[in-house]
Coordinates of C-alpha atoms and ligand atoms in Angstrom, one line a residue:
M1 CA 127.8 134.1 125.8
G2 CA 126.0 134.5 129.1
A3 CA 124.2 131.7 131.0
V4 CA 122.0 129.6 128.8
V5 CA 118.4 129.9 129.9
N6 CA 116.7 126.5 130.2
T7 CA 113.1 127.7 130.2
P8 CA 111.0 125.1 128.3
V9 CA 109.8 126.6 125.0
L10 CA 106.5 124.7 125.0
G11 CA 104.0 124.6 127.9
R12 CA 103.3 121.3 129.7
D13 CA 100.3 120.8 127.4
G14 CA 102.5 121.5 124.4
A15 CA 101.1 125.1 124.1
L16 CA 103.1 127.8 122.3
P17 CA 104.4 130.6 124.6
Q18 CA 103.1 134.1 124.2
G19 CA 104.3 137.7 125.0
D20 CA 107.4 138.1 127.3
A21 CA 107.4 134.3 128.0
K22 CA 107.8 133.7 124.2
H23 CA 110.6 136.2 124.0
D24 CA 112.6 134.6 126.8
A25 CA 111.8 131.0 125.7
V26 CA 112.8 131.6 122.1
E27 CA 116.0 133.3 123.1
G28 CA 117.0 130.5 125.5
M29 CA 116.0 127.9 122.9
F30 CA 118.3 129.4 120.2
D31 CA 121.1 129.8 122.7
R32 CA 120.9 126.0 123.4
L33 CA 120.5 125.0 119.7
A34 CA 123.3 127.2 118.4
P35 CA 126.2 124.7 118.4
R36 CA 124.2 122.2 116.3
Y37 CA 122.0 124.7 114.4
D38 CA 123.7 124.7 111.0
R39 CA 124.0 120.9 110.9
M40 CA 120.3 120.4 111.8
N41 CA 119.2 123.1 109.3
R42 CA 120.9 121.3 106.4
I43 CA 119.2 118.0 107.5
I44 CA 115.7 119.3 108.1
S45 CA 115.6 121.4 104.9
L46 CA 117.2 118.5 102.9
G47 CA 119.9 120.9 101.9
L48 CA 117.4 123.3 100.2
D49 CA 117.8 126.1 102.7
R50 CA 120.9 127.5 100.8
R51 CA 118.8 127.7 97.6
W52 CA 116.0 129.6 99.5
R53 CA 118.4 132.1 101.0
R54 CA 120.1 132.8 97.6
R55 CA 116.6 133.4 96.2
A56 CA 115.8 135.9 98.9
V57 CA 119.1 137.8 98.2
E58 CA 118.3 137.8 94.5
E59 CA 114.9 139.2 95.2
L60 CA 116.5 142.3 96.8
G61 CA 117.6 143.2 93.3
L62 CA 120.3 145.6 94.7
Q63 CA 123.5 146.8 93.1
R64 CA 126.8 145.4 94.4
G65 CA 128.1 147.2 97.5
A66 CA 124.6 147.7 98.9
R67 CA 124.4 148.0 102.7
V68 CA 122.0 145.2 103.9
L69 CA 120.8 144.4 107.4
D70 CA 120.3 140.7 108.0
L71 CA 117.7 140.7 110.8
A72 CA 117.7 137.6 113.1
C73 CA 120.9 136.5 111.3
G74 CA 121.5 133.5 113.6
T75 CA 124.7 131.8 112.6
G76 CA 125.1 134.1 109.6
D77 CA 124.1 132.0 106.5
L78 CA 122.3 135.0 104.8
C79 CA 125.2 137.3 105.6
R80 CA 127.5 134.9 103.7
D81 CA 125.1 134.8 100.7
L82 CA 124.9 138.6 100.8
V83 CA 128.7 138.9 100.8
A84 CA 128.8 136.4 97.9
H85 CA 126.5 138.8 95.9
G86 CA 128.9 141.7 96.6
H87 CA 126.9 143.3 99.3
A88 CA 128.0 144.7 102.7
P89 CA 125.8 143.0 105.4
V90 CA 125.5 143.6 109.1
G91 CA 123.8 140.8 111.1
I92 CA 121.6 141.4 114.1
D93 CA 120.3 138.7 116.4
F94 CA 119.1 138.6 120.1
S95 CA 120.7 135.2 120.8
A96 CA 124.2 135.5 122.1
G97 CA 124.6 131.8 121.5
M98 CA 123.7 132.0 117.8
L99 CA 126.1 135.0 117.3
A100 CA 128.9 133.1 119.1
A101 CA 128.4 130.1 116.8
A102 CA 128.4 132.3 113.6
H103 CA 131.3 132.0 111.1
V104 CA 131.1 135.2 109.1
V105 CA 133.4 138.1 108.2
S106 CA 130.5 140.6 108.4
P107 CA 129.9 142.7 111.6
L108 CA 127.4 141.1 113.9
V109 CA 125.4 143.0 116.6
R110 CA 123.3 141.7 119.4
G111 CA 119.9 143.4 119.3
D112 CA 116.1 142.9 119.2
G113 CA 114.1 143.1 116.0
A114 CA 111.5 145.2 117.7
A115 CA 114.0 147.9 118.8
L116 CA 116.9 147.9 116.3
P117 CA 120.1 149.6 117.5
V118 CA 120.4 151.3 114.1
A119 CA 120.0 154.8 112.9
T120 CA 117.0 155.7 110.6
G121 CA 117.4 155.2 106.9
T122 CA 120.8 153.4 107.2
F123 CA 120.3 150.4 104.9
D124 CA 119.6 149.8 101.2
G125 CA 118.2 146.4 101.9
L126 CA 117.0 144.1 104.7
T127 CA 116.8 140.3 104.8
C128 CA 115.2 138.1 107.5
G129 CA 115.5 134.3 107.3
F130 CA 113.1 132.0 109.1
A131 CA 112.4 134.4 112.1
L132 CA 109.1 136.1 111.5
R133 CA 107.2 133.5 113.4
N134 CA 109.6 133.9 116.3
F135 CA 108.9 137.6 116.9
V136 CA 106.6 138.5 119.7
N137 CA 105.3 141.7 118.0
L138 CA 105.5 141.4 114.2
D139 CA 104.1 144.9 113.6
A140 CA 106.8 146.5 115.8
V141 CA 109.4 144.6 113.9
F142 CA 108.0 145.6 110.5
S143 CA 107.9 149.2 111.6
E144 CA 111.5 149.0 112.7
C145 CA 112.4 147.4 109.3
A146 CA 110.7 150.4 107.6
R147 CA 112.6 152.9 109.8
V148 CA 116.1 151.5 109.2
L149 CA 115.6 151.3 105.4
R150 CA 116.1 154.3 103.1
P151 CA 113.2 155.2 100.8
G152 CA 113.4 152.7 97.9
G153 CA 115.2 150.2 100.1
R154 CA 114.3 146.5 99.6
F155 CA 113.0 144.0 102.0
A156 CA 113.0 140.1 101.6
A157 CA 111.9 137.6 104.3
L158 CA 111.7 133.9 104.2
D159 CA 109.8 131.7 106.6
A160 CA 108.5 128.1 107.0
T161 CA 104.9 127.7 106.1
V162 CA 102.4 124.9 105.7
P163 CA 101.6 123.9 102.0
T164 CA 98.0 124.3 100.9
N165 CA 98.2 121.4 98.4
P166 CA 96.9 118.4 100.3
I167 CA 99.6 116.0 99.1
M168 CA 102.4 118.4 99.9
R169 CA 100.7 119.2 103.2
A170 CA 100.6 115.5 104.2
G171 CA 104.3 115.1 103.2
N172 CA 105.2 118.2 105.1
A173 CA 103.4 116.9 108.3
V174 CA 105.1 113.5 108.1
W175 CA 108.5 115.2 107.8
F176 CA 108.2 118.2 110.2
R177 CA 105.9 116.7 112.8
G178 CA 107.3 113.1 112.7
A179 CA 110.8 112.9 111.4
V180 CA 112.2 116.3 112.5
P181 CA 111.5 116.0 116.2
L182 CA 113.1 112.5 116.1
L183 CA 116.2 113.8 114.3
G184 CA 116.1 116.8 116.8
R185 CA 116.3 114.4 119.7
V186 CA 119.1 112.2 118.2
I187 CA 121.2 114.7 116.3
G188 CA 120.2 118.1 117.8
H189 CA 120.0 116.8 121.4
D190 CA 116.8 118.9 121.9
A191 CA 113.6 117.1 121.0
E192 CA 111.5 119.9 122.4
A193 CA 113.0 122.6 120.3
Y194 CA 112.4 120.5 117.2
R195 CA 108.8 120.0 118.2
Y196 CA 108.5 123.8 118.7
L197 CA 109.8 124.6 115.2
P198 CA 107.0 123.0 113.1
K199 CA 104.4 124.1 115.7
S200 CA 105.5 127.7 115.5
T201 CA 104.2 128.1 112.0
A202 CA 100.9 128.6 113.8
Y203 CA 102.1 132.0 114.9
L204 CA 102.3 133.3 111.3
P205 CA 99.1 134.9 109.9
P206 CA 98.0 134.0 106.4
A207 CA 100.4 135.4 103.7
A208 CA 97.9 138.0 102.4
E209 CA 97.5 139.4 106.0
L210 CA 101.3 139.4 106.5
A211 CA 101.7 141.3 103.2
A212 CA 99.0 143.8 104.3
R213 CA 100.7 144.4 107.6
L214 CA 104.1 144.9 105.9
A215 CA 102.4 147.4 103.6
G216 CA 100.8 149.1 106.6
A217 CA 104.3 149.5 108.1
G218 CA 105.4 151.7 105.1
F219 CA 106.2 149.3 102.2
R220 CA 104.9 149.4 98.6
D221 CA 105.0 146.7 95.9
V222 CA 104.6 144.0 98.6
R223 CA 104.5 140.5 97.1
H224 CA 104.3 137.0 98.6
S225 CA 105.0 133.7 97.0
T226 CA 106.0 130.2 98.1
L227 CA 108.9 128.0 97.3
T228 CA 109.4 124.2 97.2
G229 CA 105.8 123.1 96.9
G230 CA 104.5 125.7 99.3
S231 CA 106.7 124.9 102.3
V232 CA 108.5 128.2 102.4
L233 CA 107.1 131.7 102.2
L234 CA 108.9 134.5 100.5
L235 CA 107.7 138.0 101.3
T236 CA 109.2 141.1 99.6
G237 CA 108.6 144.8 99.5
T238 CA 110.1 148.2 98.8
R239 CA 110.3 151.0 101.4
A240 CA 107.8 153.7 100.3
Ligands
SAM310 C1 115.4 129.9 112.7 S1 116.6 131.0 113.2 C2 117.1 131.7 111.7 C3 118.5 132.2 111.6 C4 119.0 132.7 110.3 N1 118.3 133.8 109.8 C5 118.9 131.6 109.2 O1 118.4 131.9 108.1 O2 119.4 130.5 109.5 C6 115.7 132.3 113.9 C7 116.6 133.4 114.5 O3 115.8 134.5 115.0 C8 116.4 135.1 116.1 N2 115.4 135.9 116.8 C9 114.2 135.5 117.2 N3 113.5 136.5 117.8 C10 114.3 137.6 117.7 C11 114.2 139.0 118.0 N4 113.1 139.5 118.6 N5 115.2 139.8 117.7 C12 116.4 139.3 117.1 N6 116.5 138.1 116.8 C13 115.5 137.2 117.0 C14 116.8 133.8 116.9 O4 117.8 134.1 117.9 C15 117.4 133.0 115.8 O5 118.8 133.2 115.6

């Protein structure tokens, strides 16, 4: 792992970064978070993250032995679930820190979602866990996902979202905007990163628009649904 970049991820006024500044700030943030990422993930998701990832892998509906790219693999939780389902995953992430903290048997590659170092039509499936909102150019990433999947290949992405139900929305706000930054300071040693995480849902367009943009990149049968009272988005599609 190279030098960890200490660029603040939020502006002085708490503003979310954009463009190249976002790319560098997000990469630096995940490099810093990496050693404590898995522990914090279990805590802030109340242990439900494992269930969400298993659901995404099931939604691929692929035969055992399928070649699956796990985009923005982080410390490799989805790679582990893919292996448990009998698949052959390859993980890609741009954070050297997250890759160094991964505990997986699968091959891991350092690379950017907007320019995947992968030949066209290589994979039967692609997963992406909790990273859509972190990409600078979502359309470039969707178009790379389409390029590296074979026709008929399956796509499944998860991301955090804000529930539409007012009660769930209020509970989500108390947890993610109140408790999570506090836990991030005490356990994750990075309060700013855990203020960024709930704020960053603002980058995601509404689910219907996200689905339309995935379809526009070359996917059919695009579907979106939510899990756990609307707090997690599941987006799936098939390479046309
Ligand atoms: C919230 S973590 C999710 C990690 C893992 N998928 C999981 O489910 O735990 C988001 C990941 O996206 C990665 N990431 C963000 N932007 C990226 C990009 N442009 N290319 C590759 N990886 C990226 C980060 O480095 C980080 O590991």
